[in-house]
């Protein structure tokens, strides 16, 4: 599922970051956005205009366009 399709206060596992802007994809990977990384959805903007996540000890807000290129799966308990 896409990051924009997630629910607030839920944990997910990052599957992939595939976007046309390779520089941005590379920067996200440098920040720890690699497959298998757990992340928590902290907040979704109105009409899912942004996604606020916690990942590897920091928090980051991503716009809906960028978030739509990131695939995740629910983290199994």
PDB file of C-alpha atoms in Angstrom:
ATOM      1  CA  UNK A   1       0.000   0.000   0.000  1.00  0.00           C
ATOM      2  CA  UNK A   2       1.077   3.593  -0.505  1.00  0.00           C
ATOM      3  CA  UNK A   3       2.102   5.770   2.441  1.00  0.00           C
ATOM      4  CA  UNK A   4      -0.894   7.984   1.633  1.00  0.00           C
ATOM      5  CA  UNK A   5      -3.242   5.029   2.253  1.00  0.00           C
ATOM      6  CA  UNK A   6      -2.150   4.417   5.860  1.00  0.00           C
ATOM      7  CA  UNK A   7      -3.880   5.140   9.168  1.00  0.00           C
ATOM      8  CA  UNK A   8      -2.749   7.432  11.981  1.00  0.00           C
ATOM      9  CA  UNK A   9      -0.985   5.947  15.028  1.00  0.00           C
ATOM     10  CA  UNK A  10      -0.259   2.674  13.214  1.00  0.00           C
ATOM     11  CA  UNK A  11       3.109   0.970  12.610  1.00  0.00           C
ATOM     12  CA  UNK A  12       4.249  -0.040   9.128  1.00  0.00           C
ATOM     13  CA  UNK A  13       7.293  -1.618   7.509  1.00  0.00           C
ATOM     14  CA  UNK A  14       8.876   0.220   4.590  1.00  0.00           C
ATOM     15  CA  UNK A  15       8.862  -1.838   1.386  1.00  0.00           C
ATOM     16  CA  UNK A  16      10.226   0.518  -1.270  1.00  0.00           C
ATOM     17  CA  UNK A  17      10.914   4.083  -2.326  1.00  0.00           C
ATOM     18  CA  UNK A  18      10.397   4.408  -6.085  1.00  0.00           C
ATOM     19  CA  UNK A  19      10.030   7.885  -7.490  1.00  0.00           C
ATOM     20  CA  UNK A  20      10.991   9.644 -10.710  1.00  0.00           C
ATOM     21  CA  UNK A  21      13.145  12.179  -8.838  1.00  0.00           C
ATOM     22  CA  UNK A  22      16.237  10.023  -8.234  1.00  0.00           C
ATOM     23  CA  UNK A  23      17.992  12.724  -6.194  1.00  0.00           C
ATOM     24  CA  UNK A  24      15.103  12.833  -3.716  1.00  0.00           C
ATOM     25  CA  UNK A  25      14.902   9.035  -3.565  1.00  0.00           C
ATOM     26  CA  UNK A  26      18.644   8.899  -2.866  1.00  0.00           C
ATOM     27  CA  UNK A  27      18.327  11.537  -0.122  1.00  0.00           C
ATOM     28  CA  UNK A  28      15.519   9.610   1.560  1.00  0.00           C
ATOM     29  CA  UNK A  29      17.621   6.437   1.484  1.00  0.00           C
ATOM     30  CA  UNK A  30      20.538   8.367   3.022  1.00  0.00           C
ATOM     31  CA  UNK A  31      18.150   9.380   5.828  1.00  0.00           C
ATOM     32  CA  UNK A  32      17.340   5.724   6.527  1.00  0.00           C
ATOM     33  CA  UNK A  33      14.343   5.137   4.290  1.00  0.00           C
ATOM     34  CA  UNK A  34      15.405   1.619   3.286  1.00  0.00           C
ATOM     35  CA  UNK A  35      13.357  -1.562   2.905  1.00  0.00           C
ATOM     36  CA  UNK A  36      12.530  -3.280   6.174  1.00  0.00           C
ATOM     37  CA  UNK A  37      12.634  -0.147   8.334  1.00  0.00           C
ATOM     38  CA  UNK A  38       9.712   0.224  10.770  1.00  0.00           C
ATOM     39  CA  UNK A  39       7.897   3.566  10.834  1.00  0.00           C
ATOM     40  CA  UNK A  40       4.911   5.016  12.665  1.00  0.00           C
ATOM     41  CA  UNK A  41       2.297   7.303  11.129  1.00  0.00           C
ATOM     42  CA  UNK A  42       1.887  10.185  13.551  1.00  0.00           C
ATOM     43  CA  UNK A  43      -0.581  12.342  11.654  1.00  0.00           C
ATOM     44  CA  UNK A  44      -2.301  12.625   8.292  1.00  0.00           C
ATOM     45  CA  UNK A  45      -3.184  16.037   6.900  1.00  0.00           C
ATOM     46  CA  UNK A  46      -6.670  17.042   5.866  1.00  0.00           C
ATOM     47  CA  UNK A  47      -7.552  15.157   2.707  1.00  0.00           C
ATOM     48  CA  UNK A  48      -4.190  13.386   3.214  1.00  0.00           C
ATOM     49  CA  UNK A  49      -2.297  16.419   1.916  1.00  0.00           C
ATOM     50  CA  UNK A  50       0.723  15.384   4.006  1.00  0.00           C
ATOM     51  CA  UNK A  51       1.929  12.439   6.085  1.00  0.00           C
ATOM     52  CA  UNK A  52       3.822  13.028   9.357  1.00  0.00           C
ATOM     53  CA  UNK A  53       5.942   9.982  10.282  1.00  0.00           C
ATOM     54  CA  UNK A  54       8.429   8.831  12.894  1.00  0.00           C
ATOM     55  CA  UNK A  55      11.357   6.810  11.585  1.00  0.00           C
ATOM     56  CA  UNK A  56      14.729   5.885  13.136  1.00  0.00           C
ATOM     57  CA  UNK A  57      14.376   8.362  15.992  1.00  0.00           C
ATOM     58  CA  UNK A  58      13.309  11.434  14.022  1.00  0.00           C
ATOM     59  CA  UNK A  59      10.057  12.863  12.707  1.00  0.00           C
ATOM     60  CA  UNK A  60       9.450  14.002   9.149  1.00  0.00           C
ATOM     61  CA  UNK A  61       6.548  15.468   7.215  1.00  0.00           C
ATOM     62  CA  UNK A  62       6.153  14.419   3.584  1.00  0.00           C
ATOM     63  CA  UNK A  63       3.825  15.959   1.038  1.00  0.00           C
ATOM     64  CA  UNK A  64       1.208  13.706  -0.512  1.00  0.00           C
ATOM     65  CA  UNK A  65       2.961  13.619  -3.891  1.00  0.00           C
ATOM     66  CA  UNK A  66       6.228  12.334  -2.397  1.00  0.00           C
ATOM     67  CA  UNK A  67       4.395   9.987   0.000  1.00  0.00           C
ATOM     68  CA  UNK A  68       2.507   8.406  -2.895  1.00  0.00           C
ATOM     69  CA  UNK A  69       5.801   6.963  -4.225  1.00  0.00           C
ATOM     70  CA  UNK A  70       6.592   5.178  -0.932  1.00  0.00           C
ATOM     71  CA  UNK A  71       5.216   1.667  -0.379  1.00  0.00           C
ATOM     72  CA  UNK A  72       4.685   0.148   3.061  1.00  0.00           C
ATOM     73  CA  UNK A  73       3.012  -2.881   4.616  1.00  0.00           C
ATOM     74  CA  UNK A  74       1.416  -3.185   8.060  1.00  0.00           C
ATOM     75  CA  UNK A  75       3.929  -4.217  10.712  1.00  0.00           C
ATOM     76  CA  UNK A  76       3.067  -7.613  12.115  1.00  0.00           C
ATOM     77  CA  UNK A  77       2.796  -7.703  15.913  1.00  0.00           C
TER      78      UNK A  77
END
